[in-house]
Amino acid sequence: MVSTDKNQSSEVMFVLLGFSDYPDLQVPLFLLFLTIYAVTVLGNVGMIVIIKISPKLHTPMYFFLKNLSFLDFCYSTVVTPKLIENLVVEDKSISIKGCITQFFFAAACVMTEMVMLAVMAYDRLVAICYPLLYTVSMSSKLCSLLVTVAYSWGLFTSIIFTYSILILSFCETKIINNFVCEYLVFLSVSCSDTHFSEMLLFIFANLSAIFTLIIIFTSYIFIFVTILKMHSASGRHKAFSTCASHLTAVTIFYGTILFLYCIPNSKNTGLVVKIGTVFYAVVIPMLNPLIYSLRNKDVKEIFRKLLDLKTISQ
């Protein structure tokens, strides 16, 4: 019986409807998402290159930012090309193996980014609350260890989630009213008992979210207390500006997650979820490098110098 279910599942095809309900918007959406993806790739790869070639940016904060840009680039590349393709082709199907593969890499990126944002909050805590000990406390060895923990947790949870999908059975071709293979999609179209998979999702997703949010909130409580104790207004402004970009990125990231999974059911839920997923999977990876570069004087200065060198060479 088990082998029969696996054979059935291996032949299953999913159909990602995406934005098929809006045929007149297919071309404008294609151009829009293609532009967003191009900006995302250029922004994140550019951020990685700038940090790597500039000795001035070889600090813990920019080391974590480089990894965040890498995650955003990977996540966008996993999701956006398939979205763009489905806007111009008639066959919007994807095999069960392809869907699970997309989910595995997307989940790994998201779960790793959760931990990375918490690590970056801790980095800002040490920099602002203990500036004299910052260089010693945030050693290159510790930074590498924290990044390794982030990637390891992301891969581990993604493997757990993917395993919980692989044990499910899928009996026939299913139409998915979205453009990406999300975990809840697999649960909704499965023809087997999903109780165990739902339990794994609840445990590991909530554990990751709660643990990282505790680190972020705790870090910023200490940061704000330290800033309020500063006597110099310029010192307070400088201290706050060093974590403003990260705080903005955290707010957008977790705000979108809460919006997607905590909104009440309504007649427009399908469209709302699509728009929320677009913002979460497509727009945020583009926004992060813009947020950090526009609010960071060091990055803007180096970027300006690179543009000047390019102009001179021409």
mmCIF file of C-alpha atoms in Angstrom:
data_model
loop_
_atom_site.group_PDB
_atom_site.id
_atom_site.type_symbol
_atom_site.label_atom_id
_atom_site.label_comp_id
_atom_site.label_asym_id
_atom_site.label_seq_id
_atom_site.Cartn_x
_atom_site.Cartn_y
_atom_site.Cartn_z
ATOM 1 C CA MET A 1 0.000 0.000 0.000
ATOM 2 C CA VAL A 2 2.848 2.358 0.860
ATOM 3 C CA SER A 3 4.670 1.721 -2.400
ATOM 4 C CA THR A 4 1.466 2.388 -4.325
ATOM 5 C CA ASP A 5 1.078 5.771 -2.642
ATOM 6 C CA LYS A 6 4.686 6.642 -3.457
ATOM 7 C CA ASN A 7 4.199 5.680 -7.092
ATOM 8 C CA GLN A 8 1.090 7.828 -7.240
ATOM 9 C CA SER A 9 2.917 10.730 -5.651
ATOM 10 C CA SER A 10 5.839 10.468 -8.071
ATOM 11 C CA GLU A 11 3.451 10.946 -11.016
ATOM 12 C CA VAL A 12 1.598 13.903 -9.511
ATOM 13 C CA MET A 13 1.848 17.296 -11.186
ATOM 14 C CA PHE A 14 0.923 20.571 -9.543
ATOM 15 C CA VAL A 15 -0.472 23.512 -11.487
ATOM 16 C CA LEU A 16 0.618 26.887 -10.117
ATOM 17 C CA LEU A 17 -2.168 29.273 -11.105
ATOM 18 C CA GLY A 18 -0.261 32.339 -9.971
ATOM 19 C CA PHE A 19 -1.986 35.394 -11.461
ATOM 20 C CA SER A 20 -3.881 33.532 -14.207
ATOM 21 C CA ASP A 21 -7.105 35.124 -12.960
ATOM 22 C CA TYR A 22 -5.859 38.441 -14.394
ATOM 23 C CA PRO A 23 -4.977 37.772 -18.060
ATOM 24 C CA ASP A 24 -4.757 41.480 -18.934
ATOM 25 C CA LEU A 25 -2.052 41.954 -16.306
ATOM 26 C CA GLN A 26 0.228 39.119 -17.422
ATOM 27 C CA VAL A 27 2.580 41.298 -19.502
ATOM 28 C CA PRO A 28 2.738 44.223 -17.028
ATOM 29 C CA LEU A 29 3.350 41.783 -14.171
ATOM 30 C CA PHE A 30 6.034 40.010 -16.209
ATOM 31 C CA LEU A 31 7.874 43.293 -16.768
ATOM 32 C CA LEU A 32 7.398 44.329 -13.138
ATOM 33 C CA PHE A 33 8.716 41.094 -11.623
ATOM 34 C CA LEU A 34 11.550 40.898 -14.149
ATOM 35 C CA THR A 35 12.625 44.397 -13.139
ATOM 36 C CA ILE A 36 12.342 43.579 -9.443
ATOM 37 C CA TYR A 37 14.416 40.421 -9.900
ATOM 38 C CA ALA A 38 17.094 42.312 -11.853
ATOM 39 C CA VAL A 39 17.284 44.971 -9.122
ATOM 40 C CA THR A 40 17.402 42.221 -6.470
ATOM 41 C CA VAL A 41 20.304 40.433 -8.157
ATOM 42 C CA LEU A 42 22.249 43.631 -8.812
ATOM 43 C CA GLY A 43 21.582 44.999 -5.327
ATOM 44 C CA ASN A 44 22.524 41.891 -3.366
ATOM 45 C CA VAL A 45 25.459 40.827 -5.545
ATOM 46 C CA GLY A 46 26.656 44.444 -5.582
ATOM 47 C CA MET A 47 26.444 44.580 -1.779
ATOM 48 C CA ILE A 48 28.477 41.367 -1.488
ATOM 49 C CA VAL A 49 31.132 42.647 -3.912
ATOM 50 C CA ILE A 50 31.403 46.074 -2.242
ATOM 51 C CA ILE A 51 31.829 44.523 1.203
ATOM 52 C CA LYS A 52 34.386 42.029 -0.082
ATOM 53 C CA ILE A 53 36.611 44.522 -1.951
ATOM 54 C CA SER A 54 36.557 47.273 0.670
ATOM 55 C CA PRO A 55 38.876 46.722 3.694
ATOM 56 C CA LYS A 56 36.940 49.436 5.534
ATOM 57 C CA LEU A 57 33.885 47.158 5.563
ATOM 58 C CA HIS A 58 35.676 44.100 6.903
ATOM 59 C CA THR A 59 33.849 44.312 10.245
ATOM 60 C CA PRO A 60 31.393 41.944 11.953
ATOM 61 C CA MET A 61 28.366 44.055 10.992
ATOM 62 C CA TYR A 62 29.199 43.944 7.290
ATOM 63 C CA PHE A 63 30.196 40.275 7.500
ATOM 64 C CA PHE A 64 26.652 39.468 8.645
ATOM 65 C CA LEU A 65 25.196 41.871 6.083
ATOM 66 C CA LYS A 66 27.117 40.080 3.324
ATOM 67 C CA ASN A 67 25.555 36.791 4.375
ATOM 68 C CA LEU A 68 22.104 38.391 4.547
ATOM 69 C CA SER A 69 22.537 39.622 0.964
ATOM 70 C CA PHE A 70 23.593 36.135 -0.105
ATOM 71 C CA LEU A 71 20.454 34.655 1.471
ATOM 72 C CA ASP A 72 18.208 37.240 -0.204
ATOM 73 C CA PHE A 73 19.841 36.540 -3.573
ATOM 74 C CA CYS A 74 19.366 32.780 -3.158
ATOM 75 C CA TYR A 75 15.780 33.063 -1.951
ATOM 76 C CA SER A 76 14.779 35.364 -4.799
ATOM 77 C CA THR A 77 16.483 33.090 -7.346
ATOM 78 C CA VAL A 78 14.617 30.055 -6.017
ATOM 79 C CA VAL A 79 11.176 31.686 -6.278
ATOM 80 C CA THR A 80 11.077 34.562 -8.780
ATOM 81 C CA PRO A 81 12.232 32.896 -12.055
ATOM 82 C CA LYS A 82 9.392 30.338 -11.838
ATOM 83 C CA LEU A 83 6.927 33.155 -11.169
ATOM 84 C CA ILE A 84 8.191 35.065 -14.209
ATOM 85 C CA GLU A 85 8.081 31.934 -16.383
ATOM 86 C CA ASN A 86 4.473 31.153 -15.435
ATOM 87 C CA LEU A 87 3.410 34.622 -16.565
ATOM 88 C CA VAL A 88 4.401 33.928 -20.193
ATOM 89 C CA VAL A 89 3.845 30.174 -20.692
ATOM 90 C CA GLU A 90 0.591 28.272 -21.032
ATOM 91 C CA ASP A 91 1.821 25.173 -19.213
ATOM 92 C CA LYS A 92 2.024 26.243 -15.573
ATOM 93 C CA SER A 93 2.575 22.752 -14.208
ATOM 94 C CA ILE A 94 5.424 21.699 -11.955
ATOM 95 C CA SER A 95 6.332 18.171 -10.901
ATOM 96 C CA ILE A 96 6.019 17.114 -7.280
ATOM 97 C CA LYS A 97 9.812 16.702 -7.159
ATOM 98 C CA GLY A 98 10.326 20.192 -8.574
ATOM 99 C CA CYS A 99 7.846 21.673 -6.107
ATOM 100 C CA ILE A 100 9.468 19.963 -3.129
ATOM 101 C CA THR A 101 12.934 21.026 -4.328
ATOM 102 C CA GLN A 102 11.807 24.652 -4.597
ATOM 103 C CA PHE A 103 10.307 24.452 -1.116
ATOM 104 C CA PHE A 104 13.463 22.907 0.381
ATOM 105 C CA PHE A 105 15.770 25.708 -0.766
ATOM 106 C CA ALA A 106 13.227 28.459 -0.046
ATOM 107 C CA ALA A 107 12.615 27.143 3.480
ATOM 108 C CA ALA A 108 16.363 26.855 4.121
ATOM 109 C CA CYS A 109 16.853 30.499 3.112
ATOM 110 C CA VAL A 110 13.939 31.791 5.204
ATOM 111 C CA MET A 111 14.827 29.853 8.352
ATOM 112 C CA THR A 112 18.495 30.848 8.023
ATOM 113 C CA GLU A 113 17.528 34.498 7.563
ATOM 114 C CA MET A 114 15.464 34.364 10.754
ATOM 115 C CA VAL A 115 18.537 33.347 12.748
ATOM 116 C CA MET A 116 20.770 35.769 10.819
ATOM 117 C CA LEU A 117 18.548 38.713 11.768
ATOM 118 C CA ALA A 118 18.778 37.635 15.423
ATOM 119 C CA VAL A 119 22.580 37.373 15.138
ATOM 120 C CA MET A 120 22.713 40.867 13.639
ATOM 121 C CA ALA A 121 20.625 42.188 16.547
ATOM 122 C CA TYR A 122 23.106 40.684 19.004
ATOM 123 C CA ASP A 123 25.950 42.280 17.037
ATOM 124 C CA ARG A 124 24.296 45.699 17.368
ATOM 125 C CA LEU A 125 23.775 45.059 21.093
ATOM 126 C CA VAL A 126 27.477 44.475 21.663
ATOM 127 C CA ALA A 127 28.489 47.423 19.434
ATOM 128 C CA ILE A 128 26.260 49.943 21.215
ATOM 129 C CA CYS A 129 26.193 48.666 24.799
ATOM 130 C CA TYR A 130 29.806 47.498 25.027
ATOM 131 C CA PRO A 131 31.718 49.530 22.399
ATOM 132 C CA LEU A 132 35.121 49.177 24.091
ATOM 133 C CA LEU A 133 34.828 45.384 24.083
ATOM 134 C CA TYR A 134 33.253 45.120 20.614
ATOM 135 C CA THR A 135 36.402 44.143 18.695
ATOM 136 C CA VAL A 136 37.352 41.506 21.251
ATOM 137 C CA SER A 137 33.829 40.179 21.855
ATOM 138 C CA MET A 138 32.846 39.915 18.182
ATOM 139 C CA SER A 139 35.979 38.093 17.041
ATOM 140 C CA SER A 140 36.194 36.611 13.569
ATOM 141 C CA LYS A 141 35.988 33.141 15.117
ATOM 142 C CA LEU A 142 32.754 33.965 16.945
ATOM 143 C CA CYS A 143 31.268 35.626 13.845
ATOM 144 C CA SER A 144 32.033 32.559 11.734
ATOM 145 C CA LEU A 145 30.527 30.341 14.430
ATOM 146 C CA LEU A 146 27.308 32.397 14.580
ATOM 147 C CA VAL A 147 26.916 32.321 10.803
ATOM 148 C CA THR A 148 27.560 28.573 10.781
ATOM 149 C CA VAL A 149 24.851 28.114 13.423
ATOM 150 C CA ALA A 150 22.425 30.165 11.308
ATOM 151 C CA TYR A 151 23.025 28.119 8.152
ATOM 152 C CA SER A 152 23.003 24.835 10.075
ATOM 153 C CA TRP A 153 19.670 25.613 11.716
ATOM 154 C CA GLY A 154 18.190 26.701 8.390
ATOM 155 C CA LEU A 155 19.275 23.470 6.673
ATOM 156 C CA PHE A 156 18.203 21.326 9.623
ATOM 157 C CA THR A 157 14.687 22.759 9.818
ATOM 158 C CA SER A 158 14.334 22.666 6.035
ATOM 159 C CA ILE A 159 15.259 18.963 6.052
ATOM 160 C CA ILE A 160 12.695 18.340 8.805
ATOM 161 C CA PHE A 161 9.977 20.181 6.867
ATOM 162 C CA THR A 162 10.867 18.441 3.613
ATOM 163 C CA TYR A 163 10.830 15.023 5.304
ATOM 164 C CA SER A 164 7.360 15.745 6.693
ATOM 165 C CA ILE A 165 6.227 16.456 3.115
ATOM 166 C CA LEU A 166 7.875 13.354 1.643
ATOM 167 C CA ILE A 167 5.912 11.070 3.978
ATOM 168 C CA LEU A 168 2.639 12.476 2.606
ATOM 169 C CA SER A 169 0.780 11.004 -0.376
ATOM 170 C CA PHE A 170 -0.499 12.975 -3.368
ATOM 171 C CA CYS A 171 -3.012 11.096 -5.481
ATOM 172 C CA GLU A 172 -3.731 13.282 -8.491
ATOM 173 C CA THR A 173 -2.857 16.500 -10.259
ATOM 174 C CA LYS A 174 -3.714 19.433 -8.032
ATOM 175 C CA ILE A 175 -4.362 23.065 -8.862
ATOM 176 C CA ILE A 176 -2.562 25.460 -6.512
ATOM 177 C CA ASN A 177 -3.933 28.975 -6.255
ATOM 178 C CA ASN A 178 -0.506 30.523 -5.751
ATOM 179 C CA PHE A 179 2.813 30.971 -7.570
ATOM 180 C CA VAL A 180 5.104 29.290 -5.055
ATOM 181 C CA CYS A 181 5.262 25.864 -3.391
ATOM 182 C CA GLU A 182 4.548 26.661 0.258
ATOM 183 C CA TYR A 183 4.301 24.197 3.124
ATOM 184 C CA LEU A 184 0.590 24.783 3.673
ATOM 185 C CA VAL A 185 -0.004 24.033 -0.014
ATOM 186 C CA PHE A 186 1.330 20.509 0.404
ATOM 187 C CA LEU A 187 -0.854 19.962 3.454
ATOM 188 C CA SER A 188 -3.973 21.204 1.684
ATOM 189 C CA VAL A 189 -3.579 18.995 -1.416
ATOM 190 C CA SER A 190 -2.361 15.826 0.301
ATOM 191 C CA CYS A 191 -4.658 12.781 0.278
ATOM 192 C CA SER A 192 -3.139 11.304 3.441
ATOM 193 C CA ASP A 193 -3.215 12.153 7.142
ATOM 194 C CA THR A 194 -1.319 15.405 7.703
ATOM 195 C CA HIS A 195 -1.460 15.481 11.517
ATOM 196 C CA PHE A 196 2.202 14.543 12.041
ATOM 197 C CA SER A 197 3.408 17.024 9.408
ATOM 198 C CA GLU A 198 1.312 19.795 10.935
ATOM 199 C CA MET A 199 2.798 19.011 14.348
ATOM 200 C CA LEU A 200 6.364 19.261 12.979
ATOM 201 C CA LEU A 201 5.541 22.576 11.296
ATOM 202 C CA PHE A 202 4.004 23.965 14.483
ATOM 203 C CA ILE A 203 6.929 22.924 16.682
ATOM 204 C CA PHE A 204 9.886 23.975 14.531
ATOM 205 C CA ALA A 205 8.370 27.070 12.893
ATOM 206 C CA ASN A 206 7.181 28.483 16.214
ATOM 207 C CA LEU A 207 10.392 27.495 17.974
ATOM 208 C CA SER A 208 12.434 29.388 15.374
ATOM 209 C CA ALA A 209 10.176 32.452 15.349
ATOM 210 C CA ILE A 210 9.846 32.714 19.146
ATOM 211 C CA PHE A 211 13.539 32.101 19.846
ATOM 212 C CA THR A 212 14.777 34.632 17.281
ATOM 213 C CA LEU A 213 12.198 37.244 18.274
ATOM 214 C CA ILE A 214 13.206 36.902 21.938
ATOM 215 C CA ILE A 215 16.834 37.564 20.977
ATOM 216 C CA ILE A 216 15.855 40.543 18.804
ATOM 217 C CA PHE A 217 13.479 42.107 21.351
ATOM 218 C CA THR A 218 15.884 41.566 24.240
ATOM 219 C CA SER A 219 18.768 43.060 22.279
ATOM 220 C CA TYR A 220 16.802 46.166 21.351
ATOM 221 C CA ILE A 221 15.526 46.671 24.897
ATOM 222 C CA PHE A 222 19.139 46.873 26.099
ATOM 223 C CA ILE A 223 20.058 49.029 23.076
ATOM 224 C CA PHE A 224 17.265 51.566 23.699
ATOM 225 C CA VAL A 225 18.045 51.718 27.418
ATOM 226 C CA THR A 226 21.692 52.395 26.615
ATOM 227 C CA ILE A 227 20.789 55.067 24.051
ATOM 228 C CA LEU A 228 18.464 56.839 26.511
ATOM 229 C CA LYS A 229 21.282 56.981 29.068
ATOM 230 C CA MET A 230 23.577 58.802 26.631
ATOM 231 C CA HIS A 231 24.013 62.502 27.452
ATOM 232 C CA SER A 232 25.029 63.602 23.971
ATOM 233 C CA ALA A 233 22.251 64.093 21.411
ATOM 234 C CA SER A 234 24.696 63.419 18.572
ATOM 235 C CA GLY A 235 25.799 60.243 20.346
ATOM 236 C CA ARG A 236 22.207 59.055 20.632
ATOM 237 C CA HIS A 237 21.585 59.826 16.975
ATOM 238 C CA LYS A 238 24.728 58.003 15.868
ATOM 239 C CA ALA A 239 23.942 54.976 18.043
ATOM 240 C CA PHE A 240 20.376 54.738 16.772
ATOM 241 C CA SER A 241 21.404 55.184 13.128
ATOM 242 C CA THR A 242 23.714 52.167 13.373
ATOM 243 C CA CYS A 243 20.761 49.864 14.064
ATOM 244 C CA ALA A 244 17.989 51.696 12.175
ATOM 245 C CA SER A 245 18.535 49.718 8.955
ATOM 246 C CA HIS A 246 18.463 46.389 10.761
ATOM 247 C CA LEU A 247 15.371 47.371 12.739
ATOM 248 C CA THR A 248 13.628 48.345 9.497
ATOM 249 C CA ALA A 249 14.529 45.018 7.865
ATOM 250 C CA VAL A 250 13.310 43.068 10.913
ATOM 251 C CA THR A 251 10.022 44.987 11.016
ATOM 252 C CA ILE A 252 9.312 44.347 7.333
ATOM 253 C CA PHE A 253 10.344 40.672 7.506
ATOM 254 C CA TYR A 254 8.360 39.686 10.591
ATOM 255 C CA GLY A 255 5.528 42.101 9.834
ATOM 256 C CA THR A 256 4.898 40.360 6.524
ATOM 257 C CA ILE A 257 5.012 36.919 8.173
ATOM 258 C CA LEU A 258 2.456 38.001 10.779
ATOM 259 C CA PHE A 259 0.303 39.561 8.062
ATOM 260 C CA LEU A 260 0.351 36.352 6.004
ATOM 261 C CA TYR A 261 -0.379 33.886 8.763
ATOM 262 C CA CYS A 262 -2.377 35.915 11.285
ATOM 263 C CA ILE A 263 -4.902 37.697 9.052
ATOM 264 C CA PRO A 264 -8.544 36.619 9.550
ATOM 265 C CA ASN A 265 -10.277 34.577 6.859
ATOM 266 C CA SER A 266 -12.296 36.589 4.364
ATOM 267 C CA LYS A 267 -13.563 36.427 0.809
ATOM 268 C CA ASN A 268 -10.404 38.107 -0.411
ATOM 269 C CA THR A 269 -8.020 35.829 1.463
ATOM 270 C CA GLY A 270 -6.737 34.157 -1.743
ATOM 271 C CA LEU A 271 -5.742 37.458 -3.347
ATOM 272 C CA VAL A 272 -4.438 38.863 -0.071
ATOM 273 C CA VAL A 273 -2.226 35.807 0.437
ATOM 274 C CA LYS A 274 -0.860 36.131 -3.124
ATOM 275 C CA ILE A 275 -0.018 39.799 -2.616
ATOM 276 C CA GLY A 276 1.502 39.080 0.778
ATOM 277 C CA THR A 277 3.548 36.211 -0.655
ATOM 278 C CA VAL A 278 4.787 38.435 -3.494
ATOM 279 C CA PHE A 279 5.949 41.025 -0.979
ATOM 280 C CA TYR A 280 7.527 38.383 1.231
ATOM 281 C CA ALA A 281 9.223 36.291 -1.484
ATOM 282 C CA VAL A 282 9.949 38.868 -4.199
ATOM 283 C CA VAL A 283 9.963 42.402 -2.809
ATOM 284 C CA ILE A 284 11.772 41.967 0.532
ATOM 285 C CA PRO A 285 14.931 40.453 -1.047
ATOM 286 C CA MET A 286 15.059 43.596 -3.213
ATOM 287 C CA LEU A 287 14.406 45.998 -0.314
ATOM 288 C CA ASN A 288 17.096 44.771 2.074
ATOM 289 C CA PRO A 289 20.147 45.945 0.061
ATOM 290 C CA LEU A 290 18.358 49.243 -0.661
ATOM 291 C CA ILE A 291 17.578 49.757 3.039
ATOM 292 C CA TYR A 292 21.150 49.078 4.143
ATOM 293 C CA SER A 293 22.813 51.029 1.349
ATOM 294 C CA LEU A 294 20.583 54.115 1.530
ATOM 295 C CA ARG A 295 20.926 54.406 5.304
ATOM 296 C CA ASN A 296 24.611 53.536 5.495
ATOM 297 C CA LYS A 297 27.178 56.286 4.869
ATOM 298 C CA ASP A 298 30.102 53.873 4.439
ATOM 299 C CA VAL A 299 28.366 51.845 1.719
ATOM 300 C CA LYS A 300 27.147 54.993 -0.068
ATOM 301 C CA GLU A 301 30.638 56.496 0.032
ATOM 302 C CA ILE A 302 32.271 53.385 -1.453
ATOM 303 C CA PHE A 303 29.543 53.022 -4.048
ATOM 304 C CA ARG A 304 30.057 56.668 -5.031
ATOM 305 C CA LYS A 305 33.804 56.097 -5.406
ATOM 306 C CA LEU A 306 33.178 53.064 -7.627
ATOM 307 C CA LEU A 307 30.901 55.153 -9.832
ATOM 308 C CA ASP A 308 33.551 57.896 -10.022
ATOM 309 C CA LEU A 309 36.198 55.368 -11.031
ATOM 310 C CA LYS A 310 33.882 53.967 -13.698
ATOM 311 C CA THR A 311 33.218 57.479 -15.032
ATOM 312 C CA ILE A 312 36.949 58.283 -15.161
ATOM 313 C CA SER A 313 37.749 55.038 -16.975
ATOM 314 C CA GLN A 314 35.162 55.864 -19.629
#
